[in-house]
Coordinates of C-alpha atoms in Angstrom, one line a residue:
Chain A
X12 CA -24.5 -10.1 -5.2
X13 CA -26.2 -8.9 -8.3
X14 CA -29.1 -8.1 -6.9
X15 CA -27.8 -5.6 -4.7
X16 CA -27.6 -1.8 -5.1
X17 CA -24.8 -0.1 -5.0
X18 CA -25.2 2.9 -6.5
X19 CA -27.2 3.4 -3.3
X20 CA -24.3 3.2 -1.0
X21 CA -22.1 5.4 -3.0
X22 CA -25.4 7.9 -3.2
X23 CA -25.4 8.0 0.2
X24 CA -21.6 8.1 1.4
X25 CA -20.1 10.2 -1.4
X26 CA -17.8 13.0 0.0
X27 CA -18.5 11.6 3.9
X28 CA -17.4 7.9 3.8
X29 CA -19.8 4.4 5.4
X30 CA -20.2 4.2 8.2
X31 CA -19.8 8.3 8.1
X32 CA -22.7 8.4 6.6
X33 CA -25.0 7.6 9.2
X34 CA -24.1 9.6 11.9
X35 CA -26.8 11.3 13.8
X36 CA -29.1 8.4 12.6
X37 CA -29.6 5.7 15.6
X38 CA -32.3 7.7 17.2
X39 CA -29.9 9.0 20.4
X40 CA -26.9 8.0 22.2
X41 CA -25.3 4.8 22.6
X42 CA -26.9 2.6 25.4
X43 CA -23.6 1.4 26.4
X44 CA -20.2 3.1 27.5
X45 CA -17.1 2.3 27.3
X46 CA -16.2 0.1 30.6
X47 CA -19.7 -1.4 30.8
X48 CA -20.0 -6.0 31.2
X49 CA -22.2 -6.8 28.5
X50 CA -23.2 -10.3 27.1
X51 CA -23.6 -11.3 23.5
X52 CA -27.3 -12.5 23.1
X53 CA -28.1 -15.9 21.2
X54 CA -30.6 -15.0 18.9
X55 CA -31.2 -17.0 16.1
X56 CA -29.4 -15.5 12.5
X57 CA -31.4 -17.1 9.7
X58 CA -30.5 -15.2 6.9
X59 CA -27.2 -13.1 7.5
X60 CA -25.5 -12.0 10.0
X61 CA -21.9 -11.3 11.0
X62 CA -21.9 -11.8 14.4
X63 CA -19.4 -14.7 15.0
X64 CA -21.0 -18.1 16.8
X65 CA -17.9 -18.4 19.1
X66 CA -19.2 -14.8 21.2
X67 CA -22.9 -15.7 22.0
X68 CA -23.4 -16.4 25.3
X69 CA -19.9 -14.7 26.3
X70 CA -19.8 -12.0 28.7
X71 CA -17.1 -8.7 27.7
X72 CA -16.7 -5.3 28.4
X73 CA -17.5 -2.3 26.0
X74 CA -13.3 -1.3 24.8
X75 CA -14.7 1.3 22.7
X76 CA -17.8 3.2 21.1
X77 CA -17.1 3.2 17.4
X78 CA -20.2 4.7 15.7
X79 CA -23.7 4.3 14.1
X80 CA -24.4 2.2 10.9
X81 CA -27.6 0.0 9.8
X82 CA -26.9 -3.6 11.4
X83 CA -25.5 -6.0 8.6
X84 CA -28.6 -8.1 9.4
X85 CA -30.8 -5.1 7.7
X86 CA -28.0 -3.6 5.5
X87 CA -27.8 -6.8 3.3
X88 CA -31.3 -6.6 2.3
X89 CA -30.7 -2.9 1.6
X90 CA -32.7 -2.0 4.6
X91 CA -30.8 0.9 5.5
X92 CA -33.7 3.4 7.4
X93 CA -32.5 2.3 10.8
X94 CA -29.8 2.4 12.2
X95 CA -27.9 1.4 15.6
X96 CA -24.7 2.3 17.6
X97 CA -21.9 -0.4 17.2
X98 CA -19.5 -1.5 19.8
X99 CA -16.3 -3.4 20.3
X100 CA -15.8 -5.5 22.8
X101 CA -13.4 -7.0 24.6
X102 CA -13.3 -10.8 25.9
X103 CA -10.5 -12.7 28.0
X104 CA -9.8 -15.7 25.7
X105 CA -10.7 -17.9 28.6
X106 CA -14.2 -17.0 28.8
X107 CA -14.4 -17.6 25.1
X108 CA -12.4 -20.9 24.9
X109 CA -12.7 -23.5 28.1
X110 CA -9.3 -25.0 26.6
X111 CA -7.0 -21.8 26.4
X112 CA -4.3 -22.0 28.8
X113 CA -4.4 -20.9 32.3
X114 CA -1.1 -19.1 32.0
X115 CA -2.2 -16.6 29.5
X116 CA -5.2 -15.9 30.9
X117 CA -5.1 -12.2 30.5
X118 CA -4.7 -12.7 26.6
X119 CA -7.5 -11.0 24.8
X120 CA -9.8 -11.1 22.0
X121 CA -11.6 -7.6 20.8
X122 CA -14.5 -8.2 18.2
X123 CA -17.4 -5.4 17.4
X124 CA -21.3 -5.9 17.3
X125 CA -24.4 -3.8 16.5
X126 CA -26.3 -2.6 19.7
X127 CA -28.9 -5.3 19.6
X128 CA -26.4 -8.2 20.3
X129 CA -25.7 -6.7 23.7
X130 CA -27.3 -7.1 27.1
X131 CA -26.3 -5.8 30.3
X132 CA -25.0 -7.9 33.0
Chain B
X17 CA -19.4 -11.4 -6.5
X18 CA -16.0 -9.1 -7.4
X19 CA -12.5 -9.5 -6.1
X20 CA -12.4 -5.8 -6.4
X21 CA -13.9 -5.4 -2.8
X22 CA -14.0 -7.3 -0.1
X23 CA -17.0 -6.8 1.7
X24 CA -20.1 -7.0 0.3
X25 CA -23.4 -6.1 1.8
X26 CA -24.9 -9.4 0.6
X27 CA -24.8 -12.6 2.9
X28 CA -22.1 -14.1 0.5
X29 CA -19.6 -11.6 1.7
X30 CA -16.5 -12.4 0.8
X31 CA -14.4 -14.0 -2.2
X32 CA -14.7 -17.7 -2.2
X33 CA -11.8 -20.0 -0.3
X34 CA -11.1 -23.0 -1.1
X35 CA -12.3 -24.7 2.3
X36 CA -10.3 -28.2 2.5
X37 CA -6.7 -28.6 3.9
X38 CA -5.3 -30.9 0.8
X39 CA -2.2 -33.1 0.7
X40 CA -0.2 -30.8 -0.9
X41 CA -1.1 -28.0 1.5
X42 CA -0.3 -30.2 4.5
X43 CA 3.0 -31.6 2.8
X44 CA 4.5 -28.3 2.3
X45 CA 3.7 -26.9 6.2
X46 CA 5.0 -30.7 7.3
X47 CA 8.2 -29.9 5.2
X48 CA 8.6 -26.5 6.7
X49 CA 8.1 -27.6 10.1
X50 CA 10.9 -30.3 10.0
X51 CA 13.3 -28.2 8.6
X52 CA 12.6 -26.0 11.4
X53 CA 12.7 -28.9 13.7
X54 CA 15.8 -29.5 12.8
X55 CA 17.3 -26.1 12.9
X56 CA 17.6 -25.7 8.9
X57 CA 15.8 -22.4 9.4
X58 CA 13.8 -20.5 11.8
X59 CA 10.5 -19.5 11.1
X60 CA 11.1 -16.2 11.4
X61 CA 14.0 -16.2 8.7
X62 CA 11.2 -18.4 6.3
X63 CA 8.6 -15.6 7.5
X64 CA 11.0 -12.8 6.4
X65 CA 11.4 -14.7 2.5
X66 CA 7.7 -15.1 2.2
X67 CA 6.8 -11.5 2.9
X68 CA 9.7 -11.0 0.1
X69 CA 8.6 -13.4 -2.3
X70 CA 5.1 -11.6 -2.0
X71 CA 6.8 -8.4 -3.2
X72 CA 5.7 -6.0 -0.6
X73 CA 7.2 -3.0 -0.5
X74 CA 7.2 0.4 2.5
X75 CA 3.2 0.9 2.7
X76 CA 1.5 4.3 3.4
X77 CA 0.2 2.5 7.0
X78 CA 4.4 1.9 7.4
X79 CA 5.0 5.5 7.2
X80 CA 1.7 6.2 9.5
X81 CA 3.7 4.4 12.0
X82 CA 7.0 6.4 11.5
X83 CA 5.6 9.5 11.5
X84 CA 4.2 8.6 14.8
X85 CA 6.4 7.0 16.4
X86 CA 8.4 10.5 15.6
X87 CA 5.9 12.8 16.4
X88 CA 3.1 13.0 20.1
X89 CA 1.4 15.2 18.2
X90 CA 0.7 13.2 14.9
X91 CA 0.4 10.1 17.1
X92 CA -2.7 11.6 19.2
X93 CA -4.4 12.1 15.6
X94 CA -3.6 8.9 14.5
X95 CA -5.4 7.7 17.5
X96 CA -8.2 9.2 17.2
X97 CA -8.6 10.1 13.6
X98 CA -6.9 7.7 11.5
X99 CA -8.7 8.9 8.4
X100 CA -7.9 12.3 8.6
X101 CA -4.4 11.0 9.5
X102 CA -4.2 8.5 6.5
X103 CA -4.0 12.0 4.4
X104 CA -0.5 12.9 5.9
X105 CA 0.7 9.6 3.9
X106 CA -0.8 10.6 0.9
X107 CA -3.7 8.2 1.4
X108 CA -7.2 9.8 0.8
X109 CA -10.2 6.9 2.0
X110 CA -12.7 9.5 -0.3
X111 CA -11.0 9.2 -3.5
X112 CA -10.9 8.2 -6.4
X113 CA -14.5 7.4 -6.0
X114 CA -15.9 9.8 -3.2
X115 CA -17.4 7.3 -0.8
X116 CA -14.2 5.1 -0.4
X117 CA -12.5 2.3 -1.9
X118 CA -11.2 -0.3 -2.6
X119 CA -12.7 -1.1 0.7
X120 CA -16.6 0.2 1.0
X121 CA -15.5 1.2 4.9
X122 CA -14.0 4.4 6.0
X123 CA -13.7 3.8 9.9
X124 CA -9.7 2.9 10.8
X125 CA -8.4 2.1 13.4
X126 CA -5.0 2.3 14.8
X127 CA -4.0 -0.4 17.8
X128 CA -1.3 0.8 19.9
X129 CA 0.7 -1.6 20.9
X130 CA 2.7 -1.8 24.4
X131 CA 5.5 -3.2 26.5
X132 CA 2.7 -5.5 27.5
X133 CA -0.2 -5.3 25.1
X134 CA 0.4 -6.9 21.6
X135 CA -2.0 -6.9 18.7
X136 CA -2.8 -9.3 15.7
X137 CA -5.4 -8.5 12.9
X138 CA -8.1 -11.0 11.6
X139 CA -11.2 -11.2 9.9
X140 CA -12.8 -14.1 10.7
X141 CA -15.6 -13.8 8.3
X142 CA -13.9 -13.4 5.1
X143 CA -11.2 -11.1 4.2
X144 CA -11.7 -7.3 5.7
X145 CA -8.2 -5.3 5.5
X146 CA -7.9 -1.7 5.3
X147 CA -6.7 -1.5 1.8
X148 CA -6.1 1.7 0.9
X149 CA -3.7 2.2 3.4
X150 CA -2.0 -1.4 3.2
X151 CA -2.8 -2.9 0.1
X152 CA -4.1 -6.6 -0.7
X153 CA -4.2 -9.0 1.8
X154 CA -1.6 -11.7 1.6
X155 CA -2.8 -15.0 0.7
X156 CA -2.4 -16.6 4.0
X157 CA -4.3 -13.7 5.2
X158 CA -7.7 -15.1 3.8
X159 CA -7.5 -19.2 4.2
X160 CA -9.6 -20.9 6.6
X161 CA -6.3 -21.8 8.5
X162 CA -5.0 -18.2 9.4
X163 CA -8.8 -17.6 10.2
X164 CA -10.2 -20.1 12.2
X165 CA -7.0 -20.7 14.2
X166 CA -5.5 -17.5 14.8
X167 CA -8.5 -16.4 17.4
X168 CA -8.7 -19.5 19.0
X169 CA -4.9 -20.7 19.2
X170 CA -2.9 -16.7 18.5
X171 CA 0.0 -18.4 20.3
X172 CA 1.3 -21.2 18.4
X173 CA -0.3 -19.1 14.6
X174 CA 2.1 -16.7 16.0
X175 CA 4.9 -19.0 16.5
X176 CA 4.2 -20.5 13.1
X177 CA 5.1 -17.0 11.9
X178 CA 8.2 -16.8 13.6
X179 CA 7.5 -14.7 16.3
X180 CA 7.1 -15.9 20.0
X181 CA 6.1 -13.6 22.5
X182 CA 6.8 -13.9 26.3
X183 CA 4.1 -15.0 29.0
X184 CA 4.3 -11.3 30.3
X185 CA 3.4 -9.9 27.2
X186 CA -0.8 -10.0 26.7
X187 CA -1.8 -11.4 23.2
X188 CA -4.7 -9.2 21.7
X189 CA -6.8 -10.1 19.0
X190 CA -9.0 -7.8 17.0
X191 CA -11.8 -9.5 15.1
X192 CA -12.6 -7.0 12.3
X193 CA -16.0 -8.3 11.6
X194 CA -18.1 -5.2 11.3
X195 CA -17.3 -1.9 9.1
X196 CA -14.2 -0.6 11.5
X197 CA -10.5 -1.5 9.9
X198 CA -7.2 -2.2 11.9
X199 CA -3.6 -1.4 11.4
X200 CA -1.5 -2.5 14.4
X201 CA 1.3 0.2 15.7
X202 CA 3.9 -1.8 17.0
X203 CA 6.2 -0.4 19.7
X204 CA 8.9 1.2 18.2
X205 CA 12.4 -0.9 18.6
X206 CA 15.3 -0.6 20.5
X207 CA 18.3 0.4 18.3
X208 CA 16.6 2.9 16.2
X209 CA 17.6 6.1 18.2
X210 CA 18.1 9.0 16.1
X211 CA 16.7 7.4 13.1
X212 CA 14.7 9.4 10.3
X213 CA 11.2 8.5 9.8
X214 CA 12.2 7.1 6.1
X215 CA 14.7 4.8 7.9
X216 CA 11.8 4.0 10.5
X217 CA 8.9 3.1 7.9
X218 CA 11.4 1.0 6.5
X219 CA 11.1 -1.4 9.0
X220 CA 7.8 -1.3 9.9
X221 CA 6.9 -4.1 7.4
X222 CA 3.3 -5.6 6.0
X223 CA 3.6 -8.4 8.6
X224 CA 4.4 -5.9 11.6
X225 CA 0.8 -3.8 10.4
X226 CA -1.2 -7.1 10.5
X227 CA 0.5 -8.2 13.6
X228 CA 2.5 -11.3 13.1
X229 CA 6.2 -10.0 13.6
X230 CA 7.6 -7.4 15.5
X231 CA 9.5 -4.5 13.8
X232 CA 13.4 -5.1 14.2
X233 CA 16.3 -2.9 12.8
X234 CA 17.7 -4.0 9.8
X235 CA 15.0 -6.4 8.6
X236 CA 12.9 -4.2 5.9
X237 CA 10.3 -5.3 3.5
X238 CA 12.7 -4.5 0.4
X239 CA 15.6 -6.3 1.0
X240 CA 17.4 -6.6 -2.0
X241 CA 17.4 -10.3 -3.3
X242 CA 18.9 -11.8 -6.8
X243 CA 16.6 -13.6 -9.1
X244 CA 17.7 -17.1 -9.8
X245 CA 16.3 -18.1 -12.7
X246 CA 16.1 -21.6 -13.9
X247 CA 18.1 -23.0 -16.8
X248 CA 15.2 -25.2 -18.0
X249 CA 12.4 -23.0 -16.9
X250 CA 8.7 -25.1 -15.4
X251 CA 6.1 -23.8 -17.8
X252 CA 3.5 -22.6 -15.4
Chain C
X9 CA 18.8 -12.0 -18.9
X10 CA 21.0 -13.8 -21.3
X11 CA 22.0 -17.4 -20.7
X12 CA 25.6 -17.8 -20.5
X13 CA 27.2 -20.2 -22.5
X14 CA 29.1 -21.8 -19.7
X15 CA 26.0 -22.0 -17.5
X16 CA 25.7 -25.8 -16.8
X17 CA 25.5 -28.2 -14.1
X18 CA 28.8 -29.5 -12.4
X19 CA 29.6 -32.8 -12.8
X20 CA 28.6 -33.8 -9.7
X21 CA 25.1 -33.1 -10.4
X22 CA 24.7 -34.6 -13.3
X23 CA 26.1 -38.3 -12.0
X24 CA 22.9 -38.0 -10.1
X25 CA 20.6 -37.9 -12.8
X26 CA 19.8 -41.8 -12.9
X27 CA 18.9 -41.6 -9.4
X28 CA 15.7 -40.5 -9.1
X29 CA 14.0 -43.4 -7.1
X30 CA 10.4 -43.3 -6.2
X31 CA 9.6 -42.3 -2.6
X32 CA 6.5 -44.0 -2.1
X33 CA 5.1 -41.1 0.2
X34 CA 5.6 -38.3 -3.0
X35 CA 3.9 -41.2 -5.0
X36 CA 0.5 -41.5 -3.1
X37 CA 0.3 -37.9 -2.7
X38 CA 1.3 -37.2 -6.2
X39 CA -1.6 -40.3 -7.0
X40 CA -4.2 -39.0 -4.6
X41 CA -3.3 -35.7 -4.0
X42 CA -5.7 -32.9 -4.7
X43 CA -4.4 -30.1 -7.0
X44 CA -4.7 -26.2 -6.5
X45 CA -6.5 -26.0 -10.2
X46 CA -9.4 -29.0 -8.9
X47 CA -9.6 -27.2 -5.5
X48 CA -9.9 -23.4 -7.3
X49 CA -12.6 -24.8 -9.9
X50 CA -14.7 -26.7 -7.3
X51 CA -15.2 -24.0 -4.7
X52 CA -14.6 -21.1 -7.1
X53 CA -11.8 -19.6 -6.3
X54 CA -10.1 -17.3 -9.1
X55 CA -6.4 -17.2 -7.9
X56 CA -3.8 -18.4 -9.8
X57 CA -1.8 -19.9 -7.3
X58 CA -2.6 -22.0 -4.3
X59 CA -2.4 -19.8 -0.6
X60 CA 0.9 -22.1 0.2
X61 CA 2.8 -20.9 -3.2
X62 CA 4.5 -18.0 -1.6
X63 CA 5.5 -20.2 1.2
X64 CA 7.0 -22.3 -0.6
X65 CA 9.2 -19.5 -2.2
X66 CA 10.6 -18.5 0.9
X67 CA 11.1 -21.9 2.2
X68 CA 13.3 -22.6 -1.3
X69 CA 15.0 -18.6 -0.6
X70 CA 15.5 -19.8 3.7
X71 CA 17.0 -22.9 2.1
X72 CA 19.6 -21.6 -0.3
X73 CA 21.4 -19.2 2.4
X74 CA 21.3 -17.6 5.3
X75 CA 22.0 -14.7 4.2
X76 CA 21.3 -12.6 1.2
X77 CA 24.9 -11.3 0.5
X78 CA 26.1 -14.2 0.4
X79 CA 23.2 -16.0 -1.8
X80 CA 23.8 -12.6 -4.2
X81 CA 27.4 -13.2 -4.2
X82 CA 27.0 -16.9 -5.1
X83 CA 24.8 -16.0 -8.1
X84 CA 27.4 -13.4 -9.0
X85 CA 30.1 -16.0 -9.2
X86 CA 27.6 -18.9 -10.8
X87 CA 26.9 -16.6 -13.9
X88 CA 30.6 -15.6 -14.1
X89 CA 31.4 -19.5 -14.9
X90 CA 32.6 -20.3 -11.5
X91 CA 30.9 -22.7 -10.0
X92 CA 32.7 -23.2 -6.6
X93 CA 30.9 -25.5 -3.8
X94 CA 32.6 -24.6 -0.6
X95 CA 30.7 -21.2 -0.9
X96 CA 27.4 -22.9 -0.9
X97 CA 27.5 -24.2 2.6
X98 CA 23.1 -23.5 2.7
X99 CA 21.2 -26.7 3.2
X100 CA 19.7 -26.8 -0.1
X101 CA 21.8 -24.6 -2.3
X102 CA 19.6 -23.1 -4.8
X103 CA 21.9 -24.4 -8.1
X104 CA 21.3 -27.4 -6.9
X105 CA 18.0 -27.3 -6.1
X106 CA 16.9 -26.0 -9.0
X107 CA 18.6 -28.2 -11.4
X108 CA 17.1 -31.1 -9.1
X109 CA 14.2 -29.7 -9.5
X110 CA 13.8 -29.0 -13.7
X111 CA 15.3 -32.6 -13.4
X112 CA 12.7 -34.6 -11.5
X113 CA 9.8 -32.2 -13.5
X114 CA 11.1 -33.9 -16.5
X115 CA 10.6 -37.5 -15.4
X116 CA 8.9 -38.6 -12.1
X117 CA 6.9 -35.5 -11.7
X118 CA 6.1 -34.4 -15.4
X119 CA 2.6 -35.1 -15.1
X120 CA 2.0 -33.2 -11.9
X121 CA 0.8 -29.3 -12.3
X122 CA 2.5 -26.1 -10.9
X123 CA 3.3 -25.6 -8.5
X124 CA 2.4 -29.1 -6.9
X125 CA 5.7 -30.4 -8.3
X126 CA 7.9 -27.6 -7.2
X127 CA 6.8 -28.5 -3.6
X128 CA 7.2 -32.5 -4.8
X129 CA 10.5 -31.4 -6.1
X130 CA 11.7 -29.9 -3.3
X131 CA 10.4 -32.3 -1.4
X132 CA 12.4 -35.1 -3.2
X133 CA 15.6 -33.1 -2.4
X134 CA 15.7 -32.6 1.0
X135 CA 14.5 -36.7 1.5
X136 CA 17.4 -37.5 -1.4
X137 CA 19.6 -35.1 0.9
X138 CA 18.7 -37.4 4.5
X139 CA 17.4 -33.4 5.1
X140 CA 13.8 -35.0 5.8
X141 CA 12.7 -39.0 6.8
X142 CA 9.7 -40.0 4.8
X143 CA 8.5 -41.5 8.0
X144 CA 8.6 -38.9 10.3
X145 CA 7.4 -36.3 7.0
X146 CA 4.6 -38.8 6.7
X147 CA 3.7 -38.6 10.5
X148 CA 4.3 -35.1 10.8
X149 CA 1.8 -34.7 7.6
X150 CA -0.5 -36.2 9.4
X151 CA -0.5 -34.2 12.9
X152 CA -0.4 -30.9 10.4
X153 CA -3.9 -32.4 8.9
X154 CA -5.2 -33.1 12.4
X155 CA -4.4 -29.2 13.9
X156 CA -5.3 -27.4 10.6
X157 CA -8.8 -29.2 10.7
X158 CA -9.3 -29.1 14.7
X159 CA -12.6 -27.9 16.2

């Protein structure tokens, strides 16, 4: 990834840390809570993205608030001006896999996502 | 694209892996699992060798662990602060460079696990691992077969390891896909009453941080094993 | 470490070393077989050592005892000069395994890379040993394929 900057990143996070370093910057507080059903939208990832094909359409609850960062989807083009709060969420396995067996049904699966993923339900 | 760093803020985020399950890869799991089959070994005895043979030794995130398990106090921060706690084991996410590294992301976590609860640590994208605090990621770590499988199937990956957990025990698994980084604190063992928190971070092994074996007393991450050296040594 | 002079394979060994058959199994996948250093070049991968290596180690280490005392104090006793076989009661002791082993890198396997032919090697033993049945290695290959590349 030649192309990218990264004297930018260490400009910007010396001496507080990423995702530190962009606290106070999502324009308020977080739209969700911890405890709140949310599903994963589809939306179409031409370019980047690192929200993982096996959550979209899944329905989870909010486990915990983690904090505010540019989305990888702007971040990778070094679009870092806006930012949004971030979010892990937790999934029973068998709303994510029809196959996963009945008797382990309250096995888990946490995985985090940038505001604009979510929906309420 | 370094190897220095495993996530980049490009789209081609992570090292390159070699994406194709060859003959020789399958031949040496097919060999393991008869042996196992027929009682040679148990995985968890092969488990405990590889972790060896991939000289890890007691990790600042081990004595993390310790110190909490020994102290409420230090355990809250962990909890809630792992940075600021990563300092009490000499590990500093600012420095050398001031902005963190190896790994670009400064937001760890800490899962508690419980009589019921148990975690396991992937990245399913590429590599992400807190490496500051635990070092590199073991090679099985980063193939397609730990990744792909281990959400989808955390059972029988976790069986493959060696360690098979009970029905009434909850299988969580943490995705770390985003800029957050996991260590997994296991629940502290039976036997260890009394035991000082070098004896405790002892045990509380590279594979017990990611999540694929349980801390037991007795088995450490430095066990002390001969060399055997070959009398016609394979050039490599 | 210096080699000690007495350091050599019983004779029990060596009346083996005529026997190295071809198993046609370690044949095809020693012909067709796709090498870590083909694998690394093609999809760029700079590690020196295929993501099973380590594996491998510790299946060779779980092998050779079931214990490390007792592995420690077999080496101890090996580089002394005294080679004595009832202490090796491991599947695969690891004298054995690795004179089998620079053995069958010298003939049926010297054109295969490393680590390939350690794991061929090994392989070899344990089949030689009635340890593993080509057959059911050969079937068992083939469910491990099918899992590892499930969707």
């Amino acid at each position: 990834m030649s192309q990218h900057d990264r004297t930018h990143h260490a400009r910007i996070a010396t001496g507080k840390g990423d995702p530190q370093c962009f606290a106070g910057t999502a324009g308020g507080p977080s739209k969700f809570k911890v405890g709140d059903r949310v599903r994963i939208k589809d939306m179409p990832d031409i370019f980047y993205t690192r929200c993982q094909v096996y959550t979209r359409g899944a329905v989870g609850e909010v486990a915990v608030v983690t904090h505010e960062s540019p989305a990888p989807e702007d971040e990778a083009w070094g679009h870092v001006d806006k930012s949004e709060w971030f979010y892990i969420v937790r999934f029973k396995q068998t709303d994510l896999w029809p196959e996963y067996p009945a008797a382990f049904a309250k096995d888990t699966l946490q995985t985090e996502f940038s505001e604009r993923w979510l929906e309420a339900v | 694209m370094s190897h220095d760093h495993d996530h980049d803020h490009g789209h081609n985020a992570s090292a390159p892996m070699v994406d194709e399950i060859s003959d020789f890869e399958a031949l040496e799991i097919a060999v393991r699992e008869i042996c196992i089959e027929k009682g040679l070994f148990s995985a968890e005895d092969h488990r405990k060798f590889t972790e060896f043979a991939e000289h890890i030794g007691p990790t600042p995130a081990a004595r993390m662990v310790a110190k909490a398990w020994l102290d409420p106090e230090y355990k809250k921060l962990v909890l809630t602060d792992a940075i600021a706690a990563s300092k009490d084991v000499g590990v500093d996410y600012l420095n050398p460079t001031g902005f963190g590294t190896p790994s670009d992301y400064t937001d760890l976590r800490v899962l508690e696990d419980t009589p019921t609860v148990h975690h396991v640590v992937v990245c399913t994208l590429c590599s992400c691992y807190p490496r500051p605090i635990l070092g590199f990621q073991p090679e099985w770590y980063r193939t397609p077969n730990y990744r792909r499988r281990i959400v989808r199937w955390p059972r029988q990956v976790l069986a493959e390891f060696g360690l098979t957990l009970p029905a009434e025990v909850d299988v969580r698994v943490e995705d770390s896909n985003q800029k957050c980084r996991f260590i997994v604190m296991p629940v502290r063992p039976a036997g260890t009453e009394g035991w000082t928190e070098d004896q405790l971070t002892e045990i509380v092994t590279r594979d017990c941080l990611i999540g694929v074996a349980l801390p037991k007393p007795g088995v450490t991450s430095n066990l002390e094993l001969p060399v055997h050296r070959a009398a016609k040594p394979a050039h490599h | 470490m210096p080699v000690p002079e007495n350091m050599h394979a019983p004779a029990e060994m060596a009346e083996c070393a005529a026997n190295w058959t071809p198993v046609p199994l370690l044949e095809e996948i020693k012909e067709h077989g796709r090498v870590w250093g083909d694998l690394a070049d093609q999809y760029g991968v700079t590690n020196p050592d295929p993501p099973w290596k380590t594996s491998l180690d510790g299946m060779c280490e779980v092998l050779a005892s079931g214990s490390c005392s007792s592995m420690a104090a077999a080496e101890k006793r090996w580089l002394a000069g005294d080679v004595v076989r009832e202490a090796m009661d491991a599947p695969l002791p690891l004298l054995e395994r690795r004179w089998e082993e620079d053995e069958l890198s010298a003939t049926l396997y010297q054109d295969v890379p490393f680590p390939e032919r350690q794991l061929l090697a090994l392989t070899h033993s344990l089949i030689k040993r009635g340890l593993v049945d080509p057959d059911v290695l050969k079937t068992k290959m083939k469910e491990v394929h099918e899992r590892l590349t499930a969707t």
